[in-house]
Amino acid sequence: MSDRAAVITFEGASFSYGNGLVAADISLDVGAGALVGLVGPSGAGKTTLLRAVLGQLKPVRGRVLVGGTPVGRTIPRRVGYVPQLESVDWHFPITVAQVVFLGRVSDAGPLPWPARRDREEVMTLLERLGIAELAGRQIRELSGGQQQRVFLARALIRRPDLLLLDEPTSGVDVRTRQEVLGLLRELNAEGITIVLTTHDLNAVAATLPELVCVNTRVVAQGTPEEVFTPDVLRATFGSDMVVFRHDGLLLTADAPPHVVDHPHHVHIHHTHEPTEPVS
Amino acid sequence: MNWLVDPWRSGIFVRGVLGAVLAGGLCGVVGTYVVLRRMSYIGHGLSHAVFGGAVVGYVAGNSFYLAGGLWGVLSALLINGVSRTRKVGADAAIGIVTTASFAVGVALISRGGRFTRNFEAALFGNILGITVTDLWVLAGVALAVAAALFFLYKQLLFVTFDPEVAGAYGVRTGMVDAVFSVVLAAAILASMRVLGVTLIAAAIVTPAVVARLSTSSFSRMLGLAAAVGIVTGVVGMYVSWYADVASGATITLTAAALFAVVYVRTLVVGRAGRRLAALTDLEVR
């Protein structure tokens, strides 16, 4: 939990889509300037928490505050959101520049085309993200990393204080994942609070400064060192996992049967340094 | 070239072409949003709902446009509302609401035992019997739809492309959907006398699909869909005039033939593009 003023606060909030609770009694603070990863299995409620911050899902109990104001009828203005790329219709006839400009729609004038100031801002942002030359391209023609940058640009054109990303590294290759994470760290260093969801414990979650483990409730919150324990991971994912250090990296893996029977015995071949189990 | 000019000496043909141009352009533009929202079935369904309303209006002594229009708008809003709950999909909502409306019309006709020329025109279209009033209604609706789409262009684009994020970014998605429902119902109502309940879905879907296959730009797709609707309307009218076949059918078949040509061209160009990419070792995604 951050010592700085909370940008996001969940106060005993529970959420439902109609058939039972998908997230129950969530109490959570995300401090200003934090870079937080929400981890948990599919259906754990990670995306639900993002939707609640966006005001798209109201809690059936408790409340959600963004910048100290309850999220309700008014949608938080300085929040950027990057959805899962899997949800995007890549065949839609729309260009990179048009997608980015959509982030400005609620602030733009009544005319169909963007004002000169908006066009300039779109291009400045695309240049900053290294994709200015792709402005006129249809979104399907881009690589995975370029596509992720386009939707990041659409969120950034709102000049957000808070950036929410749903599985930003899902389905991308190693290089793209590293590019995206590097970009997010840059933005975070500029003062933008970032909350992202991820399934990837080793390549993404373990590299973030702060994690929240979720499985319809908050299981644990803290640094990777604090929350990556066999007990927390078992409570989060419902299965036995081992945690160990290798070459200075904190790593997790599914527990093989002999480790499940003897949880303190971990044997890894071909390591450069002794592999130490973390209890 | 007399064959091109001769039909224009007939006032019936002139009114028919004007009706086909207005209805083709209107349905092409509206159809762009319908196709991109993957709701192609709604044109077919709403035209049936409007027909039911028109029959109710006739029995109650009200005008075709007033009763059919009100019924169509209410049906569109009902479909929109039911599908937004996510408990019933949009396709199921369209199926239930519109067939129930159509059934009301059929029940009233069978009970009254009368089937007027108006109903026949509404069912099968009668472009050669189009009146000056019908043309004024079409022109008025086309203008109103153009104005609505102009001022809601960005919001409609956002809601069509990414409704979830549009809502999160402050676009009033409920209002945008409601306005589009009214626009769609008005376009269908105004075009129904020209093309008929049974063929109007083709006028909405086919030009938009042809345009989609031909461009990757949204604004160009809008213009191209309108142009395809207009051109197939005019060509279909000539075919109808000389082949002595119902004009709604010839317009629909002209559009279908154009779709077939563009679709085959897309397949050939796509295959050639993949071969070229393989030869030059480029990645085609």
XYZ file of C-alpha atoms in Angstrom, chain A residues 51 54 56 75 79-81 83 88-89 91-94 98-99 101-103 105-106 108-113 138-144 147 151 154-155 158, chain B residues 32 36-38 86-87 149-171 212 215-221 283 285:
78
model
C -14.580 -1.221 -14.853
C -14.222 3.760 -14.871
C -19.060 1.301 -15.803
C -17.190 9.634 -15.088
C -8.528 8.605 -16.454
C -7.141 6.799 -19.479
C -8.181 3.234 -20.266
C -8.820 -2.327 -23.110
C -10.756 -4.764 -30.621
C -12.387 -5.237 -34.047
C -11.179 -5.168 -39.403
C -12.992 -1.923 -38.551
C -12.241 0.695 -41.218
C -10.426 3.193 -39.025
C -8.730 8.448 -36.024
C -8.463 5.963 -33.145
C -8.581 11.281 -31.814
C -11.513 9.301 -30.406
C -9.941 9.790 -26.967
C -14.356 13.108 -28.586
C -16.069 14.226 -25.400
C -14.068 18.187 -29.114
C -16.394 20.621 -30.903
C -19.557 19.714 -32.821
C -17.913 19.322 -36.244
C -17.123 15.785 -37.482
C -13.463 16.465 -38.186
C -5.615 1.016 -40.949
C -5.134 -0.505 -37.478
C -4.996 -4.095 -38.744
C -1.851 -3.306 -40.720
C 0.215 -2.761 -37.567
C 2.333 -5.103 -35.474
C 1.219 -6.089 -31.954
C -1.296 -1.643 -31.990
C -4.507 2.423 -27.871
C -5.817 7.137 -27.298
C -5.657 6.985 -23.505
C -6.803 12.627 -22.401
C -22.674 1.586 -42.982
C -20.175 -2.204 -38.768
C -22.313 -2.819 -35.689
C -22.914 -6.345 -36.997
C -27.155 -8.269 -22.275
C -29.562 -10.936 -21.042
C -25.065 11.953 -38.589
C -23.053 15.147 -39.187
C -23.352 16.401 -35.626
C -23.033 12.945 -34.028
C -20.351 11.691 -36.427
C -17.561 11.335 -33.862
C -19.767 9.931 -31.132
C -21.410 7.408 -33.487
C -18.019 6.355 -34.793
C -16.717 5.820 -31.255
C -19.823 3.933 -30.099
C -19.776 1.779 -33.244
C -16.054 1.000 -32.955
C -15.646 0.608 -29.204
C -18.859 1.097 -27.203
C -17.328 0.143 -23.851
C -14.526 2.678 -23.959
C -16.779 5.309 -25.549
C -18.959 5.156 -22.442
C -15.925 5.286 -20.159
C -14.687 8.396 -21.992
C -17.885 10.345 -21.455
C -19.806 9.644 -24.658
C -16.475 -2.111 -46.821
C -11.990 0.770 -48.596
C -10.389 0.752 -45.155
C -11.423 4.328 -44.329
C -14.612 4.948 -42.384
C -15.444 8.291 -44.033
C -14.784 6.879 -47.501
C -16.947 3.865 -46.638
C 4.591 -10.304 -43.561
C -1.289 -9.721 -41.368
